Structures are given as C-alpha cells and as structure tokens.
Amino acid sequence: MSDEPAIKRQLKIKTGVVNRLFKEHKSYLKETGDLEKNLQRLEAQDPEAGDNAWEIKNGKNMLKETKKVVAETAGRLETGAGQLRDLVNSVERDDRFSGSEELEAAKKALEVLDE
C-alpha cells in the first residue's frame, strides 16, 4: 500500500467501524443488565399472577436473544479491531503518516478498547 490518501481513508473507515461497534457492544451489555434486573424483579413477584408468567417467559427470550447479539457484536468488534491494529502497525513504520490525524484517531480507538 503506497497510496497515501487511500491508506488514510482506510484508517478513517476502520476507526469508524471500531468506534461504532464498541458503542454498540457497550449498549447491548447495558441492555443485558437491564433485562436481567427486570427478569429478577418479575420472578420475585408471584409468577402465576395475571400476565406475569407470560412476561417472565418473554423476558427470558429477550435476554437470550440479547446475549446472542452481545456475542456476535463482540466477535465483529474483535475482527474490526484486529484489522485496524494490523493497519496501524503497518502504517506506523511509514514516516509519511507520523502525526497524521487519521493514525492518531486509530490509535486512540485501540487504546479505548484496551482499557
């Protein structure tokens, strides 16, 4: 890869992907926690009362689906971060990119993931 504008564009795209997936993953983790709390609250009530049995069943299904999405998002985030990390490692060796805005943003995105 010797085309500087193309490399900068790839850095920008891959950084955006990692940032978006990180936010998405964090959001689904929060949703999982909220669903678990709601399910515990429902199970503490009388499970046979009114629509409570249906709400518990539906809550369990929603929690199961959200956990699947968390796992899928984590996998996509790992893939995207790996691709970005590889690109950053190859670009860091090139003096043309030292201090570039795109490279710094990519490094920052990877640092946030490592925290």
XYZ file of C-alpha atoms in Angstrom:
115
model
C 0.000 0.000 0.000
C 1.732 3.104 -1.142
C -1.234 5.306 -1.971
C -1.272 7.748 0.953
C -4.851 9.076 0.518
C -6.209 5.530 0.196
C -4.416 4.424 3.347
C -5.680 7.439 5.273
C -9.183 6.674 4.039
C -8.874 3.056 5.206
C -7.643 4.224 8.606
C -10.621 6.545 8.903
C -13.120 3.868 7.826
C -11.723 1.134 10.064
C -11.508 3.542 13.017
C -15.162 4.465 12.493
C -16.136 0.796 12.366
C -14.302 0.039 15.617
C -15.796 3.064 17.385
C -19.320 2.202 16.216
C -19.020 -1.463 17.196
C -17.588 -0.529 20.593
C -20.569 1.738 21.317
C -22.977 -0.906 20.025
C -21.381 -3.622 22.169
C -21.471 -1.395 25.250
C -25.136 -0.628 24.594
C -26.065 -4.312 24.321
C -24.183 -5.095 27.530
C -26.201 -2.407 29.301
C -29.409 -3.785 27.803
C -28.489 -7.271 29.044
C -28.027 -5.939 32.565
C -31.344 -4.092 32.419
C -33.170 -7.183 31.165
C -31.622 -9.330 33.903
C -32.746 -6.860 36.589
C -36.245 -6.730 35.134
C -36.427 -10.525 34.971
C -35.311 -10.842 38.598
C -37.955 -8.320 39.606
C -40.641 -10.265 37.739
C -39.534 -13.597 39.199
C -39.653 -12.138 42.717
C -43.343 -11.423 42.191
C -45.971 -14.160 42.048
C -45.158 -15.993 38.797
C -48.751 -17.146 38.378
C -50.355 -13.736 38.815
C -52.021 -12.456 35.649
C -49.709 -11.847 32.751
C -46.623 -12.330 34.915
C -45.948 -15.845 33.577
C -46.003 -14.540 30.008
C -43.802 -11.563 30.949
C -41.243 -13.886 32.566
C -41.181 -16.162 29.527
C -40.896 -13.198 27.175
C -38.190 -11.628 29.361
C -36.157 -14.831 29.246
C -36.458 -14.953 25.457
C -35.425 -11.317 25.125
C -32.452 -11.880 27.433
C -31.385 -14.949 25.451
C -31.556 -13.042 22.159
C -29.692 -10.053 23.585
C -26.904 -12.313 24.851
C -26.591 -13.757 21.333
C -26.287 -10.250 19.918
C -23.649 -9.373 22.547
C -21.577 -12.360 21.447
C -21.976 -11.505 17.748
C -21.070 -7.882 18.343
C -18.019 -8.889 20.384
C -16.842 -11.072 17.511
C -17.298 -8.316 14.940
C -15.552 -5.844 17.252
C -12.628 -8.222 17.692
C -12.347 -8.686 13.927
C -12.542 -4.960 13.230
C -10.031 -4.143 15.950
C -7.647 -6.770 14.594
C -7.853 -5.310 11.104
C -7.333 -1.786 12.430
C -4.421 -2.909 14.621
C -2.757 -4.581 11.614
C -3.205 -1.463 9.501
C -1.877 0.795 12.268
C 1.166 -1.438 12.747
C 1.994 -1.343 9.047
C 1.380 2.410 8.740
C 3.403 3.339 11.839
C 6.577 2.270 10.069
C 5.978 4.824 7.301
C 7.227 8.335 8.108
C 4.591 9.919 5.856
C 1.917 9.095 8.413
C 3.670 10.104 11.622
C 1.424 12.511 13.464
C -1.414 12.198 10.955
C -4.889 12.837 12.294
C -6.180 9.507 10.996
C -3.378 7.494 12.597
C -3.803 9.239 15.950
C -7.569 8.626 15.894
C -6.961 4.952 15.120
C -4.500 4.621 17.999
C -6.952 6.309 20.342
C -9.746 3.932 19.309
C -7.492 0.952 20.012
C -6.477 2.396 23.389
C -10.131 2.720 24.401
C -10.641 -0.967 23.575
C -7.632 -1.996 25.645
C -8.940 -0.229 28.774
